[in-house]
Amino acid sequence: MTIMFPKLFEPGKMGQLELKNRIIKAPMVISMATPDGLVTDRLIRHYEEQARGGASLLIVEATHVDNKSSHACAFQLGAYDNKCIPGLSSLTQAIHNNGAKAALQISHSGILRILGAPFLSGPAKVPSPVPEDDSLFPLFRAHGMVPKALTFEEIQEIITAFSDAAKRAQAAGFDMVEIHGAHGYLILNFLSQ
Ligand SMILES: Cc1cc2nc3c(=O)[nH]c(=O)nc-3n(C[C@H](O)[C@H](O)[C@H](O)COP(=O)(O)O)c2cc1C
């Protein structure tokens, strides 16, 4: 049998991280955490099955970095407090025991906090005021979730929240973190909103 993509099954390296092949599972929010973002048995079983699938690295879903405005949706995984570490440690153990390495995607929802309405309340925090003719504005109005421009101090807090969440990921045994800078989340909002 001819192997069409022989490189795919060869070991690879990302920085210092050694991978058994070049198959990486992209991060996908599965909404299986508790309402306050803690790991559940169901969430662990999901990632165990994925690790058994043979990918070298699982990038665990967008995980909110604070308990303020970074949440994007209900039952989203969190890394916003040290109380999240024990559950995240069980998750990395389950992934490692099934042959894959584990990365955590850390994330701030920015304007896409609206995805979580009506389960999440409080404003979406964004880099600058959102004009009322923005295509998302009718959704905000419908859910009473107002987008608010971040202050300089709040931006500093979010930077610290990302760094603290990365340290928690490391303490929980993750091999890597990925910073979510796409799909309309906060970091992308700084480039284009
Ligand atoms: C239900 C769902 C949840 C997703 N969650 C995330 C996420 O948490 N972080 C992320 O970067 N991308 C997320 N994505 C995007 C996927 O990781 C992936 O990039 C996208 O589905 C395109 O991949 P494909 O070309 O293989 O279909 C999500 C996609 C879906 C369908």
CSV table of N, CA and C in Angstrom, one decimal, residues 49-141:
chain,number,residue,atom,x,y,z
A,49,GLU,N,-10.9,9.6,24.7
A,49,GLU,CA,-11.3,9.0,23.4
A,49,GLU,C,-10.5,9.6,22.3
A,50,GLN,N,-10.3,11.0,22.4
A,50,GLN,CA,-9.6,11.6,21.3
A,50,GLN,C,-8.1,11.2,21.3
A,51,ALA,N,-7.6,11.1,22.5
A,51,ALA,CA,-6.2,10.7,22.6
A,51,ALA,C,-6.0,9.3,22.1
A,52,ARG,N,-6.9,8.4,22.3
A,52,ARG,CA,-6.8,7.1,21.8
A,52,ARG,C,-6.8,7.1,20.2
A,53,GLY,N,-7.4,8.1,19.6
A,53,GLY,CA,-7.5,8.2,18.2
A,53,GLY,C,-6.1,8.3,17.5
A,54,GLY,N,-5.0,8.7,18.3
A,54,GLY,CA,-3.7,8.6,17.7
A,54,GLY,C,-3.0,9.9,17.4
A,55,ALA,N,-3.7,11.0,17.5
A,55,ALA,CA,-3.1,12.3,17.3
A,55,ALA,C,-1.9,12.5,18.3
A,56,SER,N,-0.9,13.2,17.9
A,56,SER,CA,0.3,13.3,18.8
A,56,SER,C,0.0,14.4,19.9
A,57,LEU,N,-0.9,15.4,19.5
A,57,LEU,CA,-1.1,16.5,20.4
A,57,LEU,C,-2.6,16.9,20.4
A,58,LEU,N,-3.2,17.0,21.5
A,58,LEU,CA,-4.6,17.5,21.6
A,58,LEU,C,-4.5,18.9,22.1
A,59,ILE,N,-5.1,19.8,21.4
A,59,ILE,CA,-5.2,21.2,21.9
A,59,ILE,C,-6.6,21.3,22.5
A,60,VAL,N,-6.5,21.4,23.8
A,60,VAL,CA,-7.8,21.5,24.6
A,60,VAL,C,-8.4,22.8,24.4
A,61,GLU,N,-9.7,22.8,24.2
A,61,GLU,CA,-10.6,23.9,23.9
A,61,GLU,C,-10.3,25.3,24.5
A,62,ALA,N,-10.8,26.3,23.8
A,62,ALA,CA,-10.7,27.7,24.4
A,62,ALA,C,-11.1,27.7,25.8
A,63,THR,N,-10.2,28.2,26.7
A,63,THR,CA,-10.4,28.1,28.1
A,63,THR,C,-10.3,29.5,28.7
A,64,HIS,N,-11.4,29.9,29.4
A,64,HIS,CA,-11.4,31.4,29.8
A,64,HIS,C,-10.4,31.6,31.0
A,65,VAL,N,-9.8,32.8,30.9
A,65,VAL,CA,-8.6,33.2,31.7
A,65,VAL,C,-9.0,34.0,33.0
A,66,ASP,N,-10.2,34.5,33.0
A,66,ASP,CA,-10.6,35.2,34.2
A,66,ASP,C,-12.1,34.9,34.4
A,67,ASN,N,-12.6,35.4,35.6
A,67,ASN,CA,-14.0,35.1,35.9
A,67,ASN,C,-14.8,36.3,35.7
A,68,LYS,N,-14.4,37.2,34.8
A,68,LYS,CA,-15.1,38.5,34.6
A,68,LYS,C,-15.7,38.4,33.2
A,69,SER,N,-15.0,38.9,32.2
A,69,SER,CA,-15.6,39.0,30.8
A,69,SER,C,-15.0,38.0,29.8
A,70,SER,N,-14.1,37.1,30.2
A,70,SER,CA,-13.4,36.3,29.2
A,70,SER,C,-14.2,35.1,28.8
A,71,HIS,N,-15.2,34.7,29.6
A,71,HIS,CA,-16.1,33.7,29.3
A,71,HIS,C,-16.8,33.9,27.9
A,72,ALA,N,-16.8,32.8,27.0
A,72,ALA,CA,-17.5,33.0,25.8
A,72,ALA,C,-18.8,32.3,25.7
A,73,CYS,N,-18.9,31.2,26.5
A,73,CYS,CA,-20.2,30.4,26.4
A,73,CYS,C,-20.4,29.6,27.7
A,74,ALA,N,-21.6,29.2,27.9
A,74,ALA,CA,-22.0,28.4,29.1
A,74,ALA,C,-21.2,27.1,29.1
A,75,PHE,N,-20.8,26.6,30.3
A,75,PHE,CA,-20.1,25.3,30.5
A,75,PHE,C,-18.7,25.3,29.8
A,76,GLN,N,-18.2,26.5,29.6
A,76,GLN,CA,-16.8,26.6,29.0
A,76,GLN,C,-15.8,26.3,30.1
A,77,LEU,N,-14.7,25.6,29.7
A,77,LEU,CA,-13.6,25.3,30.6
A,77,LEU,C,-12.9,26.5,31.1
A,78,GLY,N,-12.5,26.6,32.3
A,78,GLY,CA,-11.8,27.7,32.9
A,78,GLY,C,-10.4,27.4,33.5
A,79,ALA,N,-9.6,28.4,33.4
A,79,ALA,CA,-8.2,28.3,34.1
A,79,ALA,C,-8.0,29.6,34.8
A,80,TYR,N,-9.1,30.1,35.5
A,80,TYR,CA,-9.1,31.5,36.0
A,80,TYR,C,-8.7,31.6,37.5
A,81,ASP,N,-8.5,30.4,38.1
A,81,ASP,CA,-8.2,30.4,39.5
A,81,ASP,C,-7.5,29.1,39.8
A,82,ASN,N,-6.7,29.1,41.0
A,82,ASN,CA,-6.0,27.8,41.3
A,82,ASN,C,-6.9,26.7,41.6
A,83,LYS,N,-8.2,27.0,41.9
A,83,LYS,CA,-9.1,25.8,42.1
A,83,LYS,C,-9.4,25.0,40.8
A,84,CYS,N,-9.0,25.6,39.7
A,84,CYS,CA,-9.1,24.8,38.4
A,84,CYS,C,-8.0,23.8,38.2
A,85,ILE,N,-6.9,23.9,39.0
A,85,ILE,CA,-5.7,23.1,38.7
A,85,ILE,C,-6.0,21.6,38.9
A,86,PRO,N,-6.6,21.2,40.0
A,86,PRO,CA,-6.8,19.7,40.2
A,86,PRO,C,-7.5,19.1,39.0
A,87,GLY,N,-8.6,19.7,38.6
A,87,GLY,CA,-9.3,19.1,37.5
A,87,GLY,C,-8.5,19.1,36.2
A,88,LEU,N,-7.8,20.2,35.9
A,88,LEU,CA,-7.0,20.2,34.7
A,88,LEU,C,-5.8,19.2,34.8
A,89,SER,N,-5.3,18.9,36.0
A,89,SER,CA,-4.3,17.9,36.2
A,89,SER,C,-4.9,16.5,35.8
A,90,SER,N,-6.1,16.2,36.3
A,90,SER,CA,-6.7,14.9,35.9
A,90,SER,C,-6.8,14.8,34.4
A,91,LEU,N,-7.2,15.9,33.8
A,91,LEU,CA,-7.3,15.9,32.3
A,91,LEU,C,-6.0,15.6,31.6
A,92,THR,N,-4.9,16.3,32.0
A,92,THR,CA,-3.6,16.1,31.4
A,92,THR,C,-3.2,14.6,31.6
A,93,GLN,N,-3.4,14.1,32.8
A,93,GLN,CA,-3.1,12.7,33.1
A,93,GLN,C,-3.8,11.8,32.1
A,94,ALA,N,-5.1,12.0,32.0
A,94,ALA,CA,-5.9,11.1,31.1
A,94,ALA,C,-5.4,11.2,29.7
A,95,ILE,N,-5.0,12.4,29.2
A,95,ILE,CA,-4.5,12.5,27.8
A,95,ILE,C,-3.2,11.8,27.7
A,96,HIS,N,-2.3,12.1,28.7
A,96,HIS,CA,-0.9,11.5,28.6
A,96,HIS,C,-1.0,10.0,28.7
A,97,ASN,N,-1.9,9.5,29.6
A,97,ASN,CA,-2.0,8.0,29.7
A,97,ASN,C,-2.5,7.3,28.5
A,98,ASN,N,-3.1,8.1,27.6
A,98,ASN,CA,-3.6,7.5,26.4
A,98,ASN,C,-2.8,7.9,25.1
A,99,GLY,N,-1.5,8.3,25.4
A,99,GLY,CA,-0.5,8.4,24.4
A,99,GLY,C,-0.4,9.7,23.7
A,100,ALA,N,-1.1,10.8,24.1
A,100,ALA,CA,-1.0,12.1,23.4
A,100,ALA,C,-0.4,13.1,24.3
A,101,LYS,N,0.2,14.2,23.8
A,101,LYS,CA,0.6,15.3,24.5
A,101,LYS,C,-0.6,16.3,24.6
A,102,ALA,N,-0.5,17.2,25.6
A,102,ALA,CA,-1.7,18.1,25.8
A,102,ALA,C,-1.3,19.6,25.8
A,103,ALA,N,-2.1,20.4,25.0
A,103,ALA,CA,-1.9,21.8,25.1
A,103,ALA,C,-3.3,22.4,25.5
A,104,LEU,N,-3.2,23.6,26.2
A,104,LEU,CA,-4.4,24.3,26.6
A,104,LEU,C,-4.5,25.6,25.8
A,105,GLN,N,-5.6,25.8,25.2
A,105,GLN,CA,-5.8,27.1,24.5
A,105,GLN,C,-6.4,28.1,25.5
A,106,ILE,N,-5.7,29.2,25.8
A,106,ILE,CA,-6.2,30.1,26.7
A,106,ILE,C,-6.8,31.3,25.9
A,107,SER,N,-7.9,31.9,26.5
A,107,SER,CA,-8.8,32.7,25.6
A,107,SER,C,-9.5,33.7,26.4
A,108,HIS,N,-9.8,34.8,25.7
A,108,HIS,CA,-10.7,35.9,26.2
A,108,HIS,C,-11.7,36.1,25.1
A,109,SER,N,-13.0,36.1,25.4
A,109,SER,CA,-14.0,36.1,24.4
A,109,SER,C,-14.1,37.5,23.6
A,110,GLY,N,-13.7,38.6,24.3
A,110,GLY,CA,-13.9,39.9,23.6
A,110,GLY,C,-15.4,40.1,23.2
A,111,ILE,N,-15.6,40.5,22.0
A,111,ILE,CA,-17.0,40.8,21.6
A,111,ILE,C,-17.8,39.6,21.5
A,112,LEU,N,-17.2,38.4,21.3
A,112,LEU,CA,-17.9,37.2,21.1
A,112,LEU,C,-18.5,36.6,22.4
A,113,ARG,N,-18.4,37.4,23.5
A,113,ARG,CA,-19.1,37.0,24.7
A,113,ARG,C,-20.6,36.8,24.4
A,114,ILE,N,-21.0,37.5,23.4
A,114,ILE,CA,-22.5,37.4,23.0
A,114,ILE,C,-22.9,36.0,22.7
A,115,LEU,N,-21.9,35.1,22.3
A,115,LEU,CA,-22.2,33.7,22.0
A,115,LEU,C,-22.8,33.0,23.3
A,116,GLY,N,-22.4,33.5,24.4
A,116,GLY,CA,-22.9,32.9,25.7
A,116,GLY,C,-24.2,33.4,26.2
A,117,ALA,N,-24.8,34.4,25.5
A,117,ALA,CA,-26.1,34.9,25.9
A,117,ALA,C,-27.2,33.9,25.6
A,118,PRO,N,-28.2,33.7,26.4
A,118,PRO,CA,-28.5,34.4,27.6
A,118,PRO,C,-28.0,33.8,28.8
A,119,PHE,N,-27.1,32.8,28.7
A,119,PHE,CA,-26.6,32.2,30.0
A,119,PHE,C,-25.6,33.0,30.7
A,120,LEU,N,-24.9,33.9,30.0
A,120,LEU,CA,-23.9,34.8,30.7
A,120,LEU,C,-24.4,36.2,30.7
A,121,SER,N,-24.2,36.8,31.9
A,121,SER,CA,-24.7,38.2,31.9
A,121,SER,C,-23.4,39.1,32.1
A,122,GLY,N,-23.6,40.4,32.2
A,122,GLY,CA,-22.5,41.3,32.3
A,122,GLY,C,-22.0,41.7,30.9
A,123,PRO,N,-21.3,42.8,30.8
A,123,PRO,CA,-20.9,43.3,29.5
A,123,PRO,C,-19.9,42.5,28.8
A,124,ALA,N,-19.9,42.5,27.4
A,124,ALA,CA,-18.7,42.1,26.7
A,124,ALA,C,-17.7,43.2,26.7
A,125,LYS,N,-16.4,42.8,26.9
A,125,LYS,CA,-15.4,43.9,27.0
A,125,LYS,C,-14.6,43.8,25.7
A,126,VAL,N,-14.4,45.0,25.1
A,126,VAL,CA,-13.9,45.2,23.8
A,126,VAL,C,-12.9,46.3,23.7
A,127,PRO,N,-12.0,46.4,22.7
A,127,PRO,CA,-11.0,47.4,22.7
A,127,PRO,C,-11.5,48.8,22.6
A,128,SER,N,-12.6,49.0,21.8
A,128,SER,CA,-13.1,50.4,21.6
A,128,SER,C,-14.6,50.3,21.5
A,129,PRO,N,-15.3,51.5,21.6
A,129,PRO,CA,-16.8,51.4,21.6
A,129,PRO,C,-17.3,50.8,20.3
A,130,VAL,N,-18.3,50.0,20.3
A,130,VAL,CA,-18.9,49.4,19.1
A,130,VAL,C,-20.0,50.2,18.6
A,131,PRO,N,-19.9,50.7,17.3
A,131,PRO,CA,-21.0,51.5,16.8
A,131,PRO,C,-22.3,50.7,16.7
A,132,GLU,N,-23.4,51.4,16.8
A,132,GLU,CA,-24.7,50.8,16.8
A,132,GLU,C,-25.0,50.1,15.4
A,133,ASP,N,-24.3,50.5,14.4
A,133,ASP,CA,-24.6,49.9,13.1
A,133,ASP,C,-23.7,48.6,12.9
A,134,ASP,N,-23.0,48.2,13.9
A,134,ASP,CA,-22.2,46.9,13.8
A,134,ASP,C,-23.2,45.8,13.7
A,135,SER,N,-22.8,44.8,12.9
A,135,SER,CA,-23.7,43.7,12.5
A,135,SER,C,-24.1,42.9,13.8
A,136,LEU,N,-23.3,42.9,14.8
A,136,LEU,CA,-23.6,42.2,16.1
A,136,LEU,C,-24.5,42.9,17.0
A,137,PHE,N,-24.7,44.3,16.7
A,137,PHE,CA,-25.4,45.1,17.7
A,137,PHE,C,-26.8,44.6,18.0
A,138,PRO,N,-27.6,44.2,16.9
A,138,PRO,CA,-29.0,43.7,17.2
A,138,PRO,C,-29.0,42.6,18.2
A,139,LEU,N,-28.0,41.7,18.1
A,139,LEU,CA,-27.9,40.6,19.1
A,139,LEU,C,-27.7,41.1,20.5
A,140,PHE,N,-26.8,42.1,20.6
A,140,PHE,CA,-26.5,42.6,21.9
A,140,PHE,C,-27.7,43.3,22.5
A,141,ARG,N,-28.5,44.0,21.7
A,141,ARG,CA,-29.7,44.7,22.1
A,141,ARG,C,-30.7,43.6,22.6
